[in-house]
mmCIF file of C-alpha atoms in Angstrom:
data_model
loop_
_atom_site.group_PDB
_atom_site.id
_atom_site.type_symbol
_atom_site.label_atom_id
_atom_site.label_comp_id
_atom_site.label_asym_id
_atom_site.label_seq_id
_atom_site.Cartn_x
_atom_site.Cartn_y
_atom_site.Cartn_z
ATOM 1 C CA MET A 1 30.494 64.990 -4.038
ATOM 2 C CA PRO A 2 33.564 63.788 -5.941
ATOM 3 C CA GLN A 3 36.364 66.175 -6.787
ATOM 4 C CA PHE A 4 37.561 66.872 -10.317
ATOM 5 C CA SER A 5 41.146 67.175 -11.511
ATOM 6 C CA ILE A 6 42.877 67.536 -14.869
ATOM 7 C CA PHE A 7 46.354 67.144 -16.320
ATOM 8 C CA SER A 8 48.132 70.511 -16.253
ATOM 9 C CA TRP A 9 49.280 70.057 -19.868
ATOM 10 C CA PHE A 10 45.926 69.995 -21.709
ATOM 11 C CA GLY A 11 47.289 70.930 -25.124
ATOM 12 C CA PHE A 12 47.530 74.728 -25.134
ATOM 13 C CA PRO A 13 50.979 76.367 -24.730
ATOM 14 C CA VAL A 14 49.966 79.105 -22.314
ATOM 15 C CA PRO A 15 52.044 80.191 -19.276
ATOM 16 C CA MET A 16 51.567 78.018 -16.186
ATOM 17 C CA GLU A 17 50.088 80.747 -13.999
ATOM 18 C CA GLU A 18 47.425 81.462 -16.611
ATOM 19 C CA ARG A 19 46.882 77.731 -17.121
ATOM 20 C CA PHE A 20 46.161 77.165 -13.436
ATOM 21 C CA LYS A 21 43.788 80.132 -13.340
ATOM 22 C CA LEU A 22 41.871 78.770 -16.345
ATOM 23 C CA ILE A 23 41.694 75.276 -14.826
ATOM 24 C CA LYS A 24 40.244 76.690 -11.618
ATOM 25 C CA MET A 25 37.795 78.949 -13.457
ATOM 26 C CA ALA A 26 36.487 75.963 -15.444
ATOM 27 C CA GLY A 27 35.495 74.255 -12.185
ATOM 28 C CA PHE A 28 38.341 71.807 -11.596
ATOM 29 C CA GLU A 29 39.655 71.551 -8.059
ATOM 30 C CA GLY A 30 42.917 69.730 -8.671
ATOM 31 C CA VAL A 31 45.732 69.120 -11.130
ATOM 32 C CA LEU A 32 48.087 66.357 -12.207
ATOM 33 C CA LEU A 33 51.549 67.808 -12.866
ATOM 34 C CA TRP A 34 53.964 66.797 -15.621
ATOM 35 C CA TRP A 35 57.282 66.459 -13.741
ATOM 36 C CA SER A 36 59.731 66.941 -16.585
ATOM 37 C CA ASP A 37 61.744 69.682 -18.248
ATOM 38 C CA GLU A 38 60.416 68.709 -21.674
ATOM 39 C CA HIS A 39 58.168 71.788 -21.934
ATOM 40 C CA ALA A 40 60.336 74.081 -19.814
ATOM 41 C CA ALA A 41 60.305 76.840 -22.446
ATOM 42 C CA VAL A 42 56.569 77.306 -21.774
ATOM 43 C CA ASP A 43 56.107 75.699 -18.356
ATOM 44 C CA GLY A 44 59.134 77.243 -16.664
ATOM 45 C CA ASP A 45 60.772 75.745 -13.590
ATOM 46 C CA LYS A 46 58.694 72.714 -12.577
ATOM 47 C CA SER A 47 59.669 73.121 -8.924
ATOM 48 C CA LEU A 48 57.639 76.357 -8.835
ATOM 49 C CA GLN A 49 54.444 74.727 -10.102
ATOM 50 C CA PRO A 50 53.169 73.139 -6.852
ATOM 51 C CA GLU A 51 53.098 76.459 -4.993
ATOM 52 C CA MET A 52 51.674 78.186 -8.068
ATOM 53 C CA ALA A 53 48.852 75.653 -8.375
ATOM 54 C CA ARG A 54 47.971 75.923 -4.697
ATOM 55 C CA ARG A 55 48.059 79.705 -4.880
ATOM 56 C CA ASN A 56 45.335 79.404 -7.509
ATOM 57 C CA GLY A 57 43.199 77.185 -5.262
ATOM 58 C CA LEU A 58 44.093 73.798 -6.755
ATOM 59 C CA PHE A 59 45.185 70.644 -4.946
ATOM 60 C CA ILE A 60 47.912 68.499 -6.526
ATOM 61 C CA GLU A 61 46.814 64.909 -6.925
ATOM 62 C CA ASN A 62 50.011 63.456 -8.348
ATOM 63 C CA ILE A 63 52.962 64.006 -10.654
ATOM 64 C CA HIS A 64 53.648 62.148 -13.872
ATOM 65 C CA THR A 65 57.285 61.123 -13.966
ATOM 66 C CA PRO A 66 59.228 61.691 -17.222
ATOM 67 C CA ILE A 67 58.773 59.428 -20.233
ATOM 68 C CA GLU A 68 62.430 59.232 -21.210
ATOM 69 C CA GLU A 69 64.221 57.196 -23.891
ATOM 70 C CA CYS A 70 66.039 55.403 -21.051
ATOM 71 C CA ILE A 71 62.849 53.895 -19.569
ATOM 72 C CA ASN A 72 63.491 50.429 -21.014
ATOM 73 C CA GLY A 73 66.940 50.464 -19.437
ATOM 74 C CA LEU A 74 65.142 49.889 -16.161
ATOM 75 C CA TRP A 75 65.202 46.169 -17.034
ATOM 76 C CA THR A 76 68.863 45.934 -18.075
ATOM 77 C CA ASN A 77 72.247 46.226 -16.413
ATOM 78 C CA SER A 78 73.069 49.480 -18.198
ATOM 79 C CA ALA A 79 73.887 53.159 -17.818
ATOM 80 C CA ALA A 80 70.409 53.921 -19.185
ATOM 81 C CA GLY A 81 68.862 51.867 -16.406
ATOM 82 C CA ASP A 82 70.979 53.602 -13.781
ATOM 83 C CA GLU A 83 69.923 56.973 -15.195
ATOM 84 C CA PHE A 84 66.217 56.172 -15.183
ATOM 85 C CA GLU A 85 66.387 54.853 -11.636
ATOM 86 C CA ARG A 86 68.110 58.115 -10.629
ATOM 87 C CA ILE A 87 65.386 60.160 -12.362
ATOM 88 C CA LEU A 88 62.595 58.255 -10.611
ATOM 89 C CA SER A 89 64.314 58.510 -7.244
ATOM 90 C CA GLY A 90 64.533 62.278 -7.734
ATOM 91 C CA CYS A 91 60.823 62.412 -8.519
ATOM 92 C CA ILE A 92 59.969 60.573 -5.290
ATOM 93 C CA VAL A 93 62.124 62.995 -3.306
ATOM 94 C CA ALA A 94 60.436 65.934 -5.081
ATOM 95 C CA CYS A 95 57.003 64.568 -4.134
ATOM 96 C CA ALA A 96 58.061 64.551 -0.488
ATOM 97 C CA GLU A 97 59.526 68.061 -0.704
ATOM 98 C CA HIS A 98 56.363 69.458 -2.273
ATOM 99 C CA ALA A 99 53.816 67.430 -0.252
ATOM 100 C CA ILE A 100 52.515 65.582 -3.317
ATOM 101 C CA PRO A 101 51.270 62.112 -2.361
ATOM 102 C CA THR A 102 51.818 60.069 -5.527
ATOM 103 C CA ALA A 103 54.232 59.637 -8.438
ATOM 104 C CA VAL A 104 52.799 57.989 -11.573
ATOM 105 C CA VAL A 105 55.401 55.865 -13.365
ATOM 106 C CA HIS A 106 55.806 54.194 -16.766
ATOM 107 C CA VAL A 107 57.895 51.003 -16.542
ATOM 108 C CA SER A 108 58.297 50.314 -20.272
ATOM 109 C CA ARG A 109 58.203 52.152 -23.566
ATOM 110 C CA GLY A 110 57.110 51.130 -27.056
ATOM 111 C CA ASP A 111 56.253 47.751 -28.552
ATOM 112 C CA ASN A 112 59.591 45.986 -28.065
ATOM 113 C CA PRO A 113 61.003 46.600 -24.587
ATOM 114 C CA PRO A 114 63.399 44.076 -23.045
ATOM 115 C CA PRO A 115 61.614 41.379 -21.027
ATOM 116 C CA PRO A 116 60.860 41.823 -17.326
ATOM 117 C CA SER A 117 63.913 40.928 -15.279
ATOM 118 C CA GLN A 118 65.259 40.619 -11.758
ATOM 119 C CA ILE A 119 67.447 43.663 -12.422
ATOM 120 C CA GLY A 120 64.352 45.776 -13.019
ATOM 121 C CA LEU A 121 62.600 44.294 -10.031
ATOM 122 C CA ASP A 122 65.563 45.184 -7.817
ATOM 123 C CA ARG A 123 65.527 48.757 -9.139
ATOM 124 C CA ILE A 124 61.827 49.084 -8.295
ATOM 125 C CA LYS A 125 62.419 47.634 -4.833
ATOM 126 C CA ARG A 126 65.080 50.279 -4.174
ATOM 127 C CA LEU A 127 62.720 53.012 -5.359
ATOM 128 C CA LEU A 128 60.035 51.638 -3.055
ATOM 129 C CA GLU A 129 62.415 51.762 -0.117
ATOM 130 C CA THR A 130 62.796 55.497 -0.757
ATOM 131 C CA ALA A 131 59.039 55.907 -1.222
ATOM 132 C CA GLU A 132 58.274 54.067 2.023
ATOM 133 C CA ARG A 133 60.750 56.189 3.990
ATOM 134 C CA LYS A 134 59.199 59.367 2.630
ATOM 135 C CA ASN A 135 55.536 58.232 2.719
ATOM 136 C CA ILE A 136 55.065 58.606 -1.049
ATOM 137 C CA ASN A 137 53.001 56.326 -3.320
ATOM 138 C CA ILE A 138 54.268 54.907 -6.612
ATOM 139 C CA ALA A 139 51.427 54.220 -9.073
ATOM 140 C CA LEU A 140 52.361 52.102 -12.101
ATOM 141 C CA GLU A 141 50.443 52.888 -15.273
ATOM 142 C CA ASN A 142 49.039 50.366 -17.769
ATOM 143 C CA LEU A 143 50.742 50.635 -21.169
ATOM 144 C CA ARG A 144 51.237 48.396 -24.202
ATOM 145 C CA LYS A 145 52.708 45.408 -22.339
ATOM 146 C CA PRO A 146 50.547 44.035 -19.474
ATOM 147 C CA GLU A 147 53.215 41.481 -18.540
ATOM 148 C CA PHE A 148 55.284 44.167 -16.819
ATOM 149 C CA LEU A 149 52.543 45.002 -14.327
ATOM 150 C CA ASP A 150 51.829 41.286 -13.846
ATOM 151 C CA PHE A 151 55.504 40.644 -13.102
ATOM 152 C CA ILE A 152 55.921 43.550 -10.685
ATOM 153 C CA PHE A 153 52.694 43.118 -8.733
ATOM 154 C CA SER A 154 53.190 39.364 -8.397
ATOM 155 C CA ASN A 155 56.684 39.841 -6.976
ATOM 156 C CA ILE A 156 56.391 42.977 -4.835
ATOM 157 C CA GLN A 157 53.847 43.713 -2.122
ATOM 158 C CA SER A 158 53.868 47.169 -0.577
ATOM 159 C CA ASP A 159 51.179 49.562 0.589
ATOM 160 C CA ARG A 160 53.133 52.246 -1.275
ATOM 161 C CA LEU A 161 52.999 50.421 -4.630
ATOM 162 C CA GLY A 162 49.776 50.784 -6.556
ATOM 163 C CA PHE A 163 48.096 51.164 -9.912
ATOM 164 C CA CYS A 164 47.276 54.137 -12.165
ATOM 165 C CA TYR A 165 44.469 53.162 -14.532
ATOM 166 C CA ASP A 166 44.661 54.777 -17.973
ATOM 167 C CA SER A 167 41.409 54.322 -19.891
ATOM 168 C CA GLY A 168 42.792 55.483 -23.232
ATOM 169 C CA HIS A 169 45.768 53.125 -23.112
ATOM 170 C CA GLU A 170 43.568 50.125 -22.424
ATOM 171 C CA ASN A 171 41.172 51.071 -25.232
ATOM 172 C CA CYS A 172 43.784 51.442 -27.976
ATOM 173 C CA TYR A 173 46.710 49.260 -26.815
ATOM 174 C CA THR A 174 45.199 46.336 -24.889
ATOM 175 C CA PRO A 175 41.430 46.150 -25.484
ATOM 176 C CA GLY A 176 39.830 43.525 -23.282
ATOM 177 C CA ALA A 177 42.743 43.386 -20.829
ATOM 178 C CA ASP A 178 40.467 44.519 -17.949
ATOM 179 C CA PHE A 179 43.187 45.972 -15.732
ATOM 180 C CA LEU A 180 40.596 47.099 -13.207
ATOM 181 C CA ALA A 181 39.526 43.510 -12.607
ATOM 182 C CA LYS A 182 43.168 42.584 -11.985
ATOM 183 C CA TYR A 183 44.429 45.592 -10.093
ATOM 184 C CA GLY A 184 41.385 47.590 -8.975
ATOM 185 C CA SER A 185 42.241 46.883 -5.340
ATOM 186 C CA LYS A 186 45.557 48.696 -5.895
ATOM 187 C CA LEU A 187 44.025 51.737 -7.632
ATOM 188 C CA MET A 188 45.786 54.967 -6.625
ATOM 189 C CA ALA A 189 45.203 57.230 -9.632
ATOM 190 C CA LEU A 190 43.060 57.665 -12.732
ATOM 191 C CA HIS A 191 43.938 58.917 -16.204
ATOM 192 C CA LEU A 192 40.548 59.212 -17.899
ATOM 193 C CA HIS A 193 40.464 60.043 -21.606
ATOM 194 C CA ASP A 194 38.982 58.667 -24.807
ATOM 195 C CA ASN A 195 39.994 57.533 -28.295
ATOM 196 C CA ASP A 196 38.595 55.558 -31.215
ATOM 197 C CA GLY A 197 40.709 52.477 -30.495
ATOM 198 C CA THR A 198 43.331 53.214 -33.174
ATOM 199 C CA ASP A 199 45.691 55.547 -31.300
ATOM 200 C CA ASP A 200 46.254 57.361 -28.007
ATOM 201 C CA TYR A 201 44.488 60.644 -28.824
ATOM 202 C CA HIS A 202 43.714 61.760 -25.249
ATOM 203 C CA GLN A 203 40.250 62.953 -26.245
ATOM 204 C CA ILE A 204 37.599 64.205 -23.861
ATOM 205 C CA PRO A 205 35.362 61.387 -22.525
ATOM 206 C CA GLY A 206 32.475 60.870 -24.942
ATOM 207 C CA GLU A 207 34.461 61.771 -28.070
ATOM 208 C CA GLY A 208 35.755 58.234 -28.728
ATOM 209 C CA SER A 209 34.614 54.632 -28.510
ATOM 210 C CA ILE A 210 34.985 53.833 -24.785
ATOM 211 C CA ASP A 211 31.831 52.533 -23.093
ATOM 212 C CA TRP A 212 31.861 54.939 -20.162
ATOM 213 C CA SER A 213 28.793 53.505 -18.468
ATOM 214 C CA ALA A 214 30.492 50.111 -18.168
ATOM 215 C CA LEU A 215 33.887 51.553 -17.288
ATOM 216 C CA LEU A 216 32.716 53.829 -14.486
ATOM 217 C CA LYS A 217 30.723 50.962 -12.960
ATOM 218 C CA LYS A 218 33.998 49.017 -12.818
ATOM 219 C CA ILE A 219 35.799 51.945 -11.209
ATOM 220 C CA SER A 220 33.005 52.295 -8.674
ATOM 221 C CA GLY A 221 33.314 48.610 -7.900
ATOM 222 C CA THR A 222 36.942 49.043 -6.847
ATOM 223 C CA GLY A 223 35.968 51.320 -3.966
ATOM 224 C CA TYR A 224 38.250 54.055 -5.309
ATOM 225 C CA GLY A 225 37.569 57.344 -3.548
ATOM 226 C CA GLY A 226 39.893 59.708 -5.409
ATOM 227 C CA ALA A 227 39.131 62.455 -7.874
ATOM 228 C CA ILE A 228 37.578 62.139 -11.315
ATOM 229 C CA ALA A 229 40.884 62.839 -13.073
ATOM 230 C CA LEU A 230 41.091 63.684 -16.778
ATOM 231 C CA GLU A 231 44.308 63.280 -18.767
ATOM 232 C CA VAL A 232 43.005 64.988 -21.883
ATOM 233 C CA ALA A 233 44.872 67.098 -24.428
ATOM 234 C CA ASN A 234 43.798 69.107 -27.441
ATOM 235 C CA LYS A 235 45.620 66.872 -29.938
ATOM 236 C CA ILE A 236 42.919 67.171 -32.605
ATOM 237 C CA PRO A 237 42.309 70.954 -32.566
ATOM 238 C CA LEU A 238 38.892 72.293 -33.502
ATOM 239 C CA CYS A 239 38.560 75.592 -35.302
ATOM 240 C CA GLY A 240 38.038 78.404 -32.809
ATOM 241 C CA GLU A 241 38.786 76.271 -29.730
ATOM 242 C CA THR A 242 40.371 78.269 -26.926
ATOM 243 C CA PRO A 243 41.903 77.099 -23.660
ATOM 244 C CA ALA A 244 38.817 78.318 -21.792
ATOM 245 C CA SER A 245 36.309 76.676 -24.166
ATOM 246 C CA TYR A 246 38.266 73.415 -24.136
ATOM 247 C CA LEU A 247 38.417 73.302 -20.344
ATOM 248 C CA LYS A 248 34.700 74.095 -20.106
ATOM 249 C CA LYS A 249 33.950 71.154 -22.408
ATOM 250 C CA ALA A 250 36.264 68.879 -20.430
ATOM 251 C CA PHE A 251 34.711 69.841 -17.106
ATOM 252 C CA GLY A 252 31.224 69.197 -18.499
ATOM 253 C CA ALA A 253 32.320 65.711 -19.530
ATOM 254 C CA ALA A 254 33.835 65.070 -16.094
ATOM 255 C CA GLN A 255 30.577 66.059 -14.426
ATOM 256 C CA LYS A 256 28.674 63.611 -16.629
ATOM 257 C CA LEU A 257 30.996 60.821 -15.504
ATOM 258 C CA VAL A 258 29.688 61.281 -11.965
ATOM 259 C CA ASN A 259 26.491 59.625 -13.166
ATOM 260 C CA TYR A 260 28.444 56.362 -13.126
ATOM 261 C CA LYS A 261 30.575 56.934 -10.012
ATOM 262 C CA GLU A 262 28.177 55.472 -7.438
ATOM 263 C CA ALA A 263 27.600 51.800 -8.176
ATOM 264 C CA ASP A 264 24.504 51.486 -5.955
ATOM 265 C CA GLN A 265 22.599 54.427 -7.435
ATOM 266 C CA LEU A 266 20.441 54.600 -10.554
ATOM 267 C CA LEU A 267 22.752 55.520 -13.448
ATOM 268 C CA ASP A 268 21.719 58.287 -15.785
ATOM 269 C CA ILE A 269 22.626 56.381 -18.936
ATOM 270 C CA VAL A 270 20.143 58.204 -21.184
ATOM 271 C CA ALA A 271 21.649 61.588 -20.340
ATOM 272 C CA PHE A 272 25.156 60.397 -21.124
ATOM 273 C CA GLU A 273 24.159 58.748 -24.396
ATOM 274 C CA ASN A 274 22.456 62.003 -25.440
ATOM 275 C CA TYR A 275 25.672 63.817 -24.540
ATOM 276 C CA ARG A 276 27.704 61.467 -26.761
ATOM 277 C CA ARG A 277 25.449 62.285 -29.709
#
């Protein structure tokens, strides 16, 4: 049976210890950690989270590296680029220190980043050298600009460099891009969530316009053997929704996705379509 994981920040500002307990109680077996100090007032010291999650019976699938203003500096000869490279290098080292196998990375931000460049490629190569020494994976996530992934993957080959597929990003930013057809063989992580195609709402699968039957067949076709990983957040709050009720709903949706996980088995499409209604 597949395992189920969820992003540790699912939209409710509750203390981390309580959050991990609720995630486990809902049925999830693993978490994706947000490796930033952005929510430190609620989340506390991020370096304490791996042990806290494991103490509550959860495995840690990966960390999400920070989404900083300096991301686009990666591609320029600038102090911002130096700073972002330093941040990412620290995240790779933290993965090794905390026995976390993968760091998920954004390589651009917004609609108008600078173009892909040799400077950026050299920065990524240096980060990969660190990752290879420490046996850590770097998974690059699909965003608004597919040309960055095309440029990196066509110029760098490493067993430690792979792909994080984000279903919501493809649906609202680059519909029809079919990243799984391009990079399914490099798949190292999943960010599964839904939206209506207009914005990145991080809704629970089944609440938006994604064709999950078709998508999960594609994921199955890649041979990916990792967890069913949700990156959902309660961005559109419902009256009376609690952390526990939200997680229960999310876990139910994750279980329904299993109907599509095995490409060679009969898919329970009717059940999922009834669920969407």
